mmCIF file with all atom_site columns, C-alpha atoms in Angstrom:
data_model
loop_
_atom_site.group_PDB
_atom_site.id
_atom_site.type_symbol
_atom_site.label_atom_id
_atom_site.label_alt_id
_atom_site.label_comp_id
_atom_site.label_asym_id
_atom_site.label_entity_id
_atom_site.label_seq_id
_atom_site.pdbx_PDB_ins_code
_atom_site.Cartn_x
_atom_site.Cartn_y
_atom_site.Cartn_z
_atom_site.occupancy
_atom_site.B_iso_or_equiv
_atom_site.pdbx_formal_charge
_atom_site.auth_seq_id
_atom_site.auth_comp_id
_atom_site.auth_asym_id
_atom_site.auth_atom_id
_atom_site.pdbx_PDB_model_num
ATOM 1   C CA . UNK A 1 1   ? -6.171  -11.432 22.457  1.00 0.00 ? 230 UNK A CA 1
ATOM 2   C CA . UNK A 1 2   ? -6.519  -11.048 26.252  1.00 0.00 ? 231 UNK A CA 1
ATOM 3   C CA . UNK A 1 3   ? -10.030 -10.669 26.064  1.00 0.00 ? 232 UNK A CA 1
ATOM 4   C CA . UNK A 1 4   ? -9.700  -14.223 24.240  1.00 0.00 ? 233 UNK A CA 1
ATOM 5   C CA . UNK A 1 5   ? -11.697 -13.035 21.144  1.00 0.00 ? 234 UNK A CA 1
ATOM 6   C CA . UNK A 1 6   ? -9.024  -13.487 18.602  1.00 0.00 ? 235 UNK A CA 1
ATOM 7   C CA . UNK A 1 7   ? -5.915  -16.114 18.853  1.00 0.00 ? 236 UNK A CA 1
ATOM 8   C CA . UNK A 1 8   ? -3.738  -14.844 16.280  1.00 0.00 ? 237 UNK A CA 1
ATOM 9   C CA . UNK A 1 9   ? -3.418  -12.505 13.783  1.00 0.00 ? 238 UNK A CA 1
ATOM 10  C CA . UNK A 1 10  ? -1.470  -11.142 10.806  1.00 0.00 ? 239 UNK A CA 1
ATOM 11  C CA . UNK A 1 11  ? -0.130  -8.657  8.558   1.00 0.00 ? 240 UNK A CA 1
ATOM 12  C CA . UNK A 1 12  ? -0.050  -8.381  5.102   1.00 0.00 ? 241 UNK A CA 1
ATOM 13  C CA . UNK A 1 13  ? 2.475   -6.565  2.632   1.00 0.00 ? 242 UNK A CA 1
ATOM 14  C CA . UNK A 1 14  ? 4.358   -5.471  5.655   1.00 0.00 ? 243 UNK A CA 1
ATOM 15  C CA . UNK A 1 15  ? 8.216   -4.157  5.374   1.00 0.00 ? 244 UNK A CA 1
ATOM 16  C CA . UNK A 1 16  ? 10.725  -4.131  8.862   1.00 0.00 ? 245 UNK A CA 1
ATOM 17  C CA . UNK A 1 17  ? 9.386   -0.881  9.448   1.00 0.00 ? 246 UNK A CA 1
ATOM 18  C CA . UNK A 1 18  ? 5.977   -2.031  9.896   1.00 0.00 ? 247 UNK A CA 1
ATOM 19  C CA . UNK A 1 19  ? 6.059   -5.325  11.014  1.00 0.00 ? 248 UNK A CA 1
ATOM 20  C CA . UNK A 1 20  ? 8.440   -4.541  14.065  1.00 0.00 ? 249 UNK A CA 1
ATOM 21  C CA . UNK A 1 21  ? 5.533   -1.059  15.116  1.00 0.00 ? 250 UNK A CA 1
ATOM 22  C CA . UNK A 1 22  ? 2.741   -4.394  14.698  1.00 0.00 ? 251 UNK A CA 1
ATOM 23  C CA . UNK A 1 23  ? 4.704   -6.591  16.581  1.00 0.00 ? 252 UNK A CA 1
ATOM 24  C CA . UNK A 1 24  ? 5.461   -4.655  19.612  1.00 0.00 ? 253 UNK A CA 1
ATOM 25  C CA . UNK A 1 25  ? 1.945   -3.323  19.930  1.00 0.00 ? 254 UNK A CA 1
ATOM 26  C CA . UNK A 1 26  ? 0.350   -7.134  19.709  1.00 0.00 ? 255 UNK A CA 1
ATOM 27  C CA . UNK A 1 27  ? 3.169   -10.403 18.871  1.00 0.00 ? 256 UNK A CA 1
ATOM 28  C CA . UNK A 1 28  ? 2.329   -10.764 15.086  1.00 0.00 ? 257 UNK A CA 1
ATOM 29  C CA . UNK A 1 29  ? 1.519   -14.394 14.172  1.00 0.00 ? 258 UNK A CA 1
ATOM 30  C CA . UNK A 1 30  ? 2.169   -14.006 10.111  1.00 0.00 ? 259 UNK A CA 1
ATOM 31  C CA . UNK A 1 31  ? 2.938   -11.720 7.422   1.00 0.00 ? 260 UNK A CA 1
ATOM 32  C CA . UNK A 1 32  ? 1.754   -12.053 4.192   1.00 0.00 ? 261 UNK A CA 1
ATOM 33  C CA . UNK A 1 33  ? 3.414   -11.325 1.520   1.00 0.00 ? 262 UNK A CA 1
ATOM 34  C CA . UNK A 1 34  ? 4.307   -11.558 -2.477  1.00 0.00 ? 263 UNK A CA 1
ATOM 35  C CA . UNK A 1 35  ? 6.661   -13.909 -2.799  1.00 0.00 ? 264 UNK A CA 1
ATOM 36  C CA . UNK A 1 36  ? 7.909   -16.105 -5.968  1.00 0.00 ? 265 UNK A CA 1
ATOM 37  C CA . UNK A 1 37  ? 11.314  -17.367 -7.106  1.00 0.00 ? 266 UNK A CA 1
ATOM 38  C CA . UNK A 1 38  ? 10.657  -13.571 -10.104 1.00 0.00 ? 267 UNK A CA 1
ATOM 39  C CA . UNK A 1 39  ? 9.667   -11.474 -6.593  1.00 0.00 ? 268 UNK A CA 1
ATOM 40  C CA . UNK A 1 40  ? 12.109  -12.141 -4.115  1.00 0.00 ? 269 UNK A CA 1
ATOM 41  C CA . UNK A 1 41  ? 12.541  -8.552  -2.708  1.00 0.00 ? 270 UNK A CA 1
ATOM 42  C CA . UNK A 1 42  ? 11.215  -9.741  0.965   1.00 0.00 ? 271 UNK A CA 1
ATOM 43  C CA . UNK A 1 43  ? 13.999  -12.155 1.271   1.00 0.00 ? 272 UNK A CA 1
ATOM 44  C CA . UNK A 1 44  ? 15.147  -9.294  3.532   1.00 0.00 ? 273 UNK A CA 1
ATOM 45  C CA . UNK A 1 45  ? 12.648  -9.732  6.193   1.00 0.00 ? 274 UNK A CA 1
ATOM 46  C CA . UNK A 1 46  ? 13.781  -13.326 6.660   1.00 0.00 ? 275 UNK A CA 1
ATOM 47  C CA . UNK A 1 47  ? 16.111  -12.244 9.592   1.00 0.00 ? 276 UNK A CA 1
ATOM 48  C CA . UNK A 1 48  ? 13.079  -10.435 11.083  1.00 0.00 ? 277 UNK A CA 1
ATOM 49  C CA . UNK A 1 49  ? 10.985  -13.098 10.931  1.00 0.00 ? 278 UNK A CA 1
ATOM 50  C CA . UNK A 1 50  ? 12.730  -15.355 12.462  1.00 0.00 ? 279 UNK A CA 1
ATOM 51  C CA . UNK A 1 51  ? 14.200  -13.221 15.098  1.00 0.00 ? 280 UNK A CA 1
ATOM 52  C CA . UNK A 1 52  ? 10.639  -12.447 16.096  1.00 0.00 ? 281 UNK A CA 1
ATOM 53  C CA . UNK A 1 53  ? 9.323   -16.069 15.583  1.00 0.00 ? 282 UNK A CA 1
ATOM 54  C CA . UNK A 1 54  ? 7.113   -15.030 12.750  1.00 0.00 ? 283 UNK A CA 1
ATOM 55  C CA . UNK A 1 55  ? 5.277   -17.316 10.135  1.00 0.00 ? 284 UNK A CA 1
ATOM 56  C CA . UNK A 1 56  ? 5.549   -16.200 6.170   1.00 0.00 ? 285 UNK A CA 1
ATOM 57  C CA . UNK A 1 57  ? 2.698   -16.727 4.066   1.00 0.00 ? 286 UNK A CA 1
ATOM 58  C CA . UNK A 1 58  ? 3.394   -16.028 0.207   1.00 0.00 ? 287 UNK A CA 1
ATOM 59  C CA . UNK A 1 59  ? 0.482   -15.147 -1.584  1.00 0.00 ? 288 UNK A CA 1
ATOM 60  C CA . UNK A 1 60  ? 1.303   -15.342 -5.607  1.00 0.00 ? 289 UNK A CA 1
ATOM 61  C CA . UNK A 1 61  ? 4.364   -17.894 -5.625  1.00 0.00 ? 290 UNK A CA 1
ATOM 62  C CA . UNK A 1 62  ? 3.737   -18.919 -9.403  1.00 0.00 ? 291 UNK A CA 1
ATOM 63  C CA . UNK A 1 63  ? 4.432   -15.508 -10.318 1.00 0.00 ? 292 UNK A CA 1
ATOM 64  C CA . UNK A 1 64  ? 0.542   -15.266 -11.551 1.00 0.00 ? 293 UNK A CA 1
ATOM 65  C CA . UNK A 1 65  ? 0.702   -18.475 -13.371 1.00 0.00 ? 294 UNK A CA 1
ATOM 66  C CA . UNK A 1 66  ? 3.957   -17.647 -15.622 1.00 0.00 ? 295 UNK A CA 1
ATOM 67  C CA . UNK A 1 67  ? 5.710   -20.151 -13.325 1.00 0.00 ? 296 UNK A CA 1
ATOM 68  C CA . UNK A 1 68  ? 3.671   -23.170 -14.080 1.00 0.00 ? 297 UNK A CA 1
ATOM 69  C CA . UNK A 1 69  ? 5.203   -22.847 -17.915 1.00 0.00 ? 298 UNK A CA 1
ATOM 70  C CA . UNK A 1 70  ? 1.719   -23.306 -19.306 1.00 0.00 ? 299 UNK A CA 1
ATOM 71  C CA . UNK A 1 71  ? 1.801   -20.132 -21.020 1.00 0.00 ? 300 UNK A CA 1
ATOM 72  C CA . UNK A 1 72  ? 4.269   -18.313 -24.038 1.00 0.00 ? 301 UNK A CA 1
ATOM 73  C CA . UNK A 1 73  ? 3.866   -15.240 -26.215 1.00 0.00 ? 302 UNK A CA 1
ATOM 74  C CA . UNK A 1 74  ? 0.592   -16.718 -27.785 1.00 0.00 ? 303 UNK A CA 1
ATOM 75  C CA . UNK A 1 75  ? -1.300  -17.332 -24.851 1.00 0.00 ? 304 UNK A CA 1
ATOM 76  C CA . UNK A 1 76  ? -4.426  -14.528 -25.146 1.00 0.00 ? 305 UNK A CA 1
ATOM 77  C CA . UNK A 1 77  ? -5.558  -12.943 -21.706 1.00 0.00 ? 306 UNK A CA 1
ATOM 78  C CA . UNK A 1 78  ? -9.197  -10.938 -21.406 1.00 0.00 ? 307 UNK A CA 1
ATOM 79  C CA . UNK A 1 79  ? -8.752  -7.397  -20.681 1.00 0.00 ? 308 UNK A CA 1
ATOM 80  C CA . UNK A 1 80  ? -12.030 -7.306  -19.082 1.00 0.00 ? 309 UNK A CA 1
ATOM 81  C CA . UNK A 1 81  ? -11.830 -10.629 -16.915 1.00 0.00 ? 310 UNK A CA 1
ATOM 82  C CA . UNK A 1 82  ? -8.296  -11.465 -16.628 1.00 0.00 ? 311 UNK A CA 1
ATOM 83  C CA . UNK A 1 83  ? -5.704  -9.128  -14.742 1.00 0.00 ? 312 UNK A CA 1
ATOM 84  C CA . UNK A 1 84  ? -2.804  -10.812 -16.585 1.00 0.00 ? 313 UNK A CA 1
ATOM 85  C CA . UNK A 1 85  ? -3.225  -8.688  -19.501 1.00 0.00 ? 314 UNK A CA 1
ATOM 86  C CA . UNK A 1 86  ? -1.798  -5.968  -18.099 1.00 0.00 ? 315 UNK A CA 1
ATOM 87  C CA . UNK A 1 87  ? 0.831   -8.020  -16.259 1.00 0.00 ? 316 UNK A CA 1
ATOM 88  C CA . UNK A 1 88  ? 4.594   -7.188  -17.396 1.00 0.00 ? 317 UNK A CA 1
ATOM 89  C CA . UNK A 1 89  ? 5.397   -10.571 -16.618 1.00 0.00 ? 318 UNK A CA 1
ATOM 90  C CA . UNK A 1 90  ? 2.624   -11.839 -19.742 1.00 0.00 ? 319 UNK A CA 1
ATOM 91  C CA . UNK A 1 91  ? 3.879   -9.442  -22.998 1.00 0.00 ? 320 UNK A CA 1
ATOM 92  C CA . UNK A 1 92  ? 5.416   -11.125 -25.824 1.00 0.00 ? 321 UNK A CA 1
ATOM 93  C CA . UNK A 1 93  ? 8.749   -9.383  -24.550 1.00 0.00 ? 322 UNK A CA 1
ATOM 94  C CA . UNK A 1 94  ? 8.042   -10.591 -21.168 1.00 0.00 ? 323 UNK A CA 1
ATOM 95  C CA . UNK A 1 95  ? 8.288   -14.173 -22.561 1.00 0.00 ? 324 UNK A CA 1
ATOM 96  C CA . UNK A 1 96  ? 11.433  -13.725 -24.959 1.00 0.00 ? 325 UNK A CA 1
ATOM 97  C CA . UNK A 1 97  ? 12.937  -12.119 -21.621 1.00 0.00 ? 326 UNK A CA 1
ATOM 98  C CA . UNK A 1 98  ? 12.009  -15.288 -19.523 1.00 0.00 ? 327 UNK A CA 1
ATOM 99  C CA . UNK A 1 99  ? 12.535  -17.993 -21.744 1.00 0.00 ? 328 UNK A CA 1
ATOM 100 C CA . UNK A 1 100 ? 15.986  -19.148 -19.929 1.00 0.00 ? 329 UNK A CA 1
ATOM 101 C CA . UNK A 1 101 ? 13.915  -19.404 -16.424 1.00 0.00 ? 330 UNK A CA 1
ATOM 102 C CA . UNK A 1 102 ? 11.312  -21.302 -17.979 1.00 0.00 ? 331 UNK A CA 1
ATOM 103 C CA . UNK A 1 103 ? 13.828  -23.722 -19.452 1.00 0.00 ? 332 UNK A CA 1
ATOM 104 C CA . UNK A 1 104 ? 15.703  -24.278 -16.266 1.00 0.00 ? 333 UNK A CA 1
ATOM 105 C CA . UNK A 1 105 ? 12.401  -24.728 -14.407 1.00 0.00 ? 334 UNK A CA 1
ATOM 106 C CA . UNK A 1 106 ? 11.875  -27.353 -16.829 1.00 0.00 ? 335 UNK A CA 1
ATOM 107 C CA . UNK A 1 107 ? 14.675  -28.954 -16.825 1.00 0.00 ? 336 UNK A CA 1
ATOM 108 C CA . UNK A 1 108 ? 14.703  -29.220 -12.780 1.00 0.00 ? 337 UNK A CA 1
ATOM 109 C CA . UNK A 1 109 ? 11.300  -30.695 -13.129 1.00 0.00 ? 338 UNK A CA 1
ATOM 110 C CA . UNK A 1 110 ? 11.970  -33.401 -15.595 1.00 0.00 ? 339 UNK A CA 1
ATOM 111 C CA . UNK A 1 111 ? 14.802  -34.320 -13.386 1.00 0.00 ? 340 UNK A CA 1
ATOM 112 C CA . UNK A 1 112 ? 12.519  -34.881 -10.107 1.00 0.00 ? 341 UNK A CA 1
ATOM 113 C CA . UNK A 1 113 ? 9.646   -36.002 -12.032 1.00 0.00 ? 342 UNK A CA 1
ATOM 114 C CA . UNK A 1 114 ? 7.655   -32.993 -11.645 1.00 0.00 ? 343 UNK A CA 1
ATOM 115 C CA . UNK A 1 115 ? 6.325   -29.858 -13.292 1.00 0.00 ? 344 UNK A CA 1
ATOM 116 C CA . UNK A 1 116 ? 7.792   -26.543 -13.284 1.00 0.00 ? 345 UNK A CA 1
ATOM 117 C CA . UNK A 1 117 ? 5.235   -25.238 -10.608 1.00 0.00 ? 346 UNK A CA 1
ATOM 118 C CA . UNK A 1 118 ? 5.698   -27.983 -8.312  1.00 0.00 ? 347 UNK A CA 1
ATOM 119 C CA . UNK A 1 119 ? 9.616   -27.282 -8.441  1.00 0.00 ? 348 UNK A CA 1
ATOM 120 C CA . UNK A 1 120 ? 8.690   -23.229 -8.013  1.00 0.00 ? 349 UNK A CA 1
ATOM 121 C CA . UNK A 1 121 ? 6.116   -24.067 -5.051  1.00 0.00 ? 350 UNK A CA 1
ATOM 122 C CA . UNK A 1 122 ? 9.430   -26.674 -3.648  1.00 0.00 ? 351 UNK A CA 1
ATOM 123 C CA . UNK A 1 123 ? 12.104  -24.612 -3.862  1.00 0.00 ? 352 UNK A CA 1
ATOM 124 C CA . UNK A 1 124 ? 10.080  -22.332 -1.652  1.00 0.00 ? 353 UNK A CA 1
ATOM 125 C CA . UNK A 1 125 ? 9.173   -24.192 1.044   1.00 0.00 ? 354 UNK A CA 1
ATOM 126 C CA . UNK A 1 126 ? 12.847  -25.737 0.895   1.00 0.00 ? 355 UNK A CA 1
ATOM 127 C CA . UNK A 1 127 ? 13.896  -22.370 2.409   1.00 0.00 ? 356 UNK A CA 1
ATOM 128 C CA . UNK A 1 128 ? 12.374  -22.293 5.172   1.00 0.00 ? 357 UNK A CA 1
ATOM 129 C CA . UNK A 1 129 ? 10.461  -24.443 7.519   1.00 0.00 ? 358 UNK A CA 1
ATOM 130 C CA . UNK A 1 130 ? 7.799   -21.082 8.561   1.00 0.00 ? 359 UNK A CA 1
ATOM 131 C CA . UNK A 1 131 ? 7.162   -19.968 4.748   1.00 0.00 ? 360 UNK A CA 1
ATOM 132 C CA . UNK A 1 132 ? 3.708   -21.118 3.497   1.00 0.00 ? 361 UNK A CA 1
ATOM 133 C CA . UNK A 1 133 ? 3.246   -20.761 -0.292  1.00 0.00 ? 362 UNK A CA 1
ATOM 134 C CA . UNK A 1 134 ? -0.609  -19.779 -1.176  1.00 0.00 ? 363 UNK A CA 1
ATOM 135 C CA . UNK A 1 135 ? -0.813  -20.661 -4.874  1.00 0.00 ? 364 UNK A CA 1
ATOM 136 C CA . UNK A 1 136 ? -4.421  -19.392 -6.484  1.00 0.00 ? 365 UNK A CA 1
ATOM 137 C CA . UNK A 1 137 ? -6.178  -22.082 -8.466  1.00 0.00 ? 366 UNK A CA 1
ATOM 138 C CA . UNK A 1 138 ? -9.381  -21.897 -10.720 1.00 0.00 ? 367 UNK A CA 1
ATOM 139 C CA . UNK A 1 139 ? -9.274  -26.239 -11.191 1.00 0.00 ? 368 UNK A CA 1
ATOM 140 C CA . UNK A 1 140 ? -8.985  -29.082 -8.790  1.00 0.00 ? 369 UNK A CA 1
ATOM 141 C CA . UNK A 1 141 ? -5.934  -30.819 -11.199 1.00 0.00 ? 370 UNK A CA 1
ATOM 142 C CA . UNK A 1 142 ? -3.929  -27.693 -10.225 1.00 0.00 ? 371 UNK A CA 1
ATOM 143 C CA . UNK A 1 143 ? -5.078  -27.942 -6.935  1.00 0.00 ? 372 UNK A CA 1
ATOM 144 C CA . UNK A 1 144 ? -3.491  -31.667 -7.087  1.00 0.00 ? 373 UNK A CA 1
ATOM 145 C CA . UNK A 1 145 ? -0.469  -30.426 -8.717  1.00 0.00 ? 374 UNK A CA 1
ATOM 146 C CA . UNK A 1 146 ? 0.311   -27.700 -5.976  1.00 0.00 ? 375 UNK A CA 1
ATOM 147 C CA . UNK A 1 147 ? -0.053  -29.846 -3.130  1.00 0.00 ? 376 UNK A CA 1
ATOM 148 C CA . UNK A 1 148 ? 1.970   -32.426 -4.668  1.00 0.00 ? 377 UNK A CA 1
ATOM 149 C CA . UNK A 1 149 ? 4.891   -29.712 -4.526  1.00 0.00 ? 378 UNK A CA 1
ATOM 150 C CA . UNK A 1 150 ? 5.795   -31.211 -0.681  1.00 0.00 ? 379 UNK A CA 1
ATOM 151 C CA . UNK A 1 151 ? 6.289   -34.431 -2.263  1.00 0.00 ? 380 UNK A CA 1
ATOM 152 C CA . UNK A 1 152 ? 9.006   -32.924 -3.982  1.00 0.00 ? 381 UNK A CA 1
ATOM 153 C CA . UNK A 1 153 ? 12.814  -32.998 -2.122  1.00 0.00 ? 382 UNK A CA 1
ATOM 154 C CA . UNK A 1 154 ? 15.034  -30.555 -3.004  1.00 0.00 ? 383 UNK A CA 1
ATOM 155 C CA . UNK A 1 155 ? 18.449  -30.736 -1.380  1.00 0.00 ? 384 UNK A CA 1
ATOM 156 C CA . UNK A 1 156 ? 19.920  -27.678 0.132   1.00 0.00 ? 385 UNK A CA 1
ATOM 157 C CA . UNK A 1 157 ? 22.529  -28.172 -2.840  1.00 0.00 ? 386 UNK A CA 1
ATOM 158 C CA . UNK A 1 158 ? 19.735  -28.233 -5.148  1.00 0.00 ? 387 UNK A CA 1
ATOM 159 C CA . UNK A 1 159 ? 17.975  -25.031 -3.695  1.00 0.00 ? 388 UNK A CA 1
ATOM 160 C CA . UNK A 1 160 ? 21.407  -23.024 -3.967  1.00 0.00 ? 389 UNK A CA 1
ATOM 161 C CA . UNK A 1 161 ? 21.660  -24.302 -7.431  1.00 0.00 ? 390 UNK A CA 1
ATOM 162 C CA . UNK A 1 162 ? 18.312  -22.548 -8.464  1.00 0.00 ? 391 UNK A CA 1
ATOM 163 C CA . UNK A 1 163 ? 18.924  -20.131 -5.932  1.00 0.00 ? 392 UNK A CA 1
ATOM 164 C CA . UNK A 1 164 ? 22.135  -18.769 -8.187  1.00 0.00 ? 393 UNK A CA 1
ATOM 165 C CA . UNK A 1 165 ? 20.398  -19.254 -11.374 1.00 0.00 ? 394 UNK A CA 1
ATOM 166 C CA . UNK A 1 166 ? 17.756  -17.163 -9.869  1.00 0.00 ? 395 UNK A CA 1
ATOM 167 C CA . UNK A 1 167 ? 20.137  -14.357 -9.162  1.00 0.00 ? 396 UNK A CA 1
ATOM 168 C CA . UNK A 1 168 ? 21.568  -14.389 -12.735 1.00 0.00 ? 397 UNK A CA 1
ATOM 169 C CA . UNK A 1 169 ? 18.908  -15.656 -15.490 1.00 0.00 ? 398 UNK A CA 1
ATOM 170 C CA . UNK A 1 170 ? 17.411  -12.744 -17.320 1.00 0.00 ? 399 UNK A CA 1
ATOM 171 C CA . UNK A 1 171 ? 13.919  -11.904 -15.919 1.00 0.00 ? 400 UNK A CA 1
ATOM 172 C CA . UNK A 1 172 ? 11.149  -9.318  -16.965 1.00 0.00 ? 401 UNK A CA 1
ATOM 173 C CA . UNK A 1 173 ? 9.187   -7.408  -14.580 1.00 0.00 ? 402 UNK A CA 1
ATOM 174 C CA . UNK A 1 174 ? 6.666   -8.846  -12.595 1.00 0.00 ? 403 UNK A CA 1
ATOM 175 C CA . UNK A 1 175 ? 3.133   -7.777  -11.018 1.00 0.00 ? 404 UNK A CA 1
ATOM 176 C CA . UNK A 1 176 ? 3.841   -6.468  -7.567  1.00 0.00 ? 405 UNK A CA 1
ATOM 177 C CA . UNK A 1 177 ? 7.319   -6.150  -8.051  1.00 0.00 ? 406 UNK A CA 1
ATOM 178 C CA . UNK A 1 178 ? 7.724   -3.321  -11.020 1.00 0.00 ? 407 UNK A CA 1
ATOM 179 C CA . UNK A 1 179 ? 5.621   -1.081  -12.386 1.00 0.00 ? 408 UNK A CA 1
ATOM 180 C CA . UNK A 1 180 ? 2.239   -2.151  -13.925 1.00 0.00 ? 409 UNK A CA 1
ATOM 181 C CA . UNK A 1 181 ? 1.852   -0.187  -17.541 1.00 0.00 ? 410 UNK A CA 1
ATOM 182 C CA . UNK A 1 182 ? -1.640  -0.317  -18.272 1.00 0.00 ? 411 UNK A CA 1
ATOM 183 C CA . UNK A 1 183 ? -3.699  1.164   -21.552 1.00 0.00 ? 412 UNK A CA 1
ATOM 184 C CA . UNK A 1 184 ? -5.045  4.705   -20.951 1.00 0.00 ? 413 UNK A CA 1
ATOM 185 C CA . UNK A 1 185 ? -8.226  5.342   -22.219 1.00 0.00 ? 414 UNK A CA 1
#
């Protein structure tokens, strides 16, 4: 930075710990994070970032996908192409287990007119003003659909509301926050 050949720069999957040793060596511009209304655990940096003026970025906010609602029990995942089939979150338990979130995501969206990702990508960026939701994509109508998520108000009401449910709905585990089980061979 002083010799002007960077501007900014970040961390990624950083704890307290960690982030405060980065940011009193060099003023950390971002951490980046997992972060999803199922993976919530770095709620308890919040304080930290803001105390030390520090951007969030959350990488993964539909929880893989499961958040958008397009999938259930049937849905079939390629072991050789497609990390979800080892997910926890993507089992036919998984699905039984999340079936309540999934219908309150639902039924938030049909009540602003949106789909269950947009109100998952929302509710996020309803918390805070520095948090920056990174949602993967493989099409551009998903691309649409995420960025439509800012058109989407949530009142602070409304974010407590899923907020609670959050805190008490049944929920499996999820990749990046619980163990991954995977075959061995």
């Amino acid at each position: 930075m002083d010799a002007g050949k960077i501007t900014h720069w970040g961390i990624s999957e950083a704890d307290e710990t960690t982030l405060r040793r980065a940011h009193a060596v060099c003023p950390v511009t971002a951490v980046q994070n997992r972060y999803s209304m199922m993976h919530r655990d770095y709620e308890a940096l919040f304080p930290v970032l803001e105390e030390l003026n520090i951007g969030f970025v959350a990488f993964s906010p539909l929880a893989n996908g499961l958040l958008t609602a397009k999938y259930d029990k049937d849905s079939k995942f390629d072991k050789a192409t497609d990390y979800r089939s080892s997910m926890p979150q993507f089992t036919a338990e998984a699905f039984d287990k999340n079936k309540e979130l999934i219908r309150c995501l639902r039924e938030k969206a049909d009540q602003k007119h949106a789909t269950p990702a947009q109100i998952s990508l929302a509710w996020m960026l309803a918390k805070k003003p520095w948090i920056v939701p990174i949602p993967g994509t493989r099409t551009y109508s998903r691309l649409v659909e995420n960025a439509r998520a800012a058109e989407v108000e949530l009142t602070p009401e409304e974010g407590s509301e899923l907020d609670q449910m959050l805190d008490t709905v049944p929920m499996s585990g999820v990749f990046g926050g619980s163990k991954v089980e995977t075959e061995k061979k």
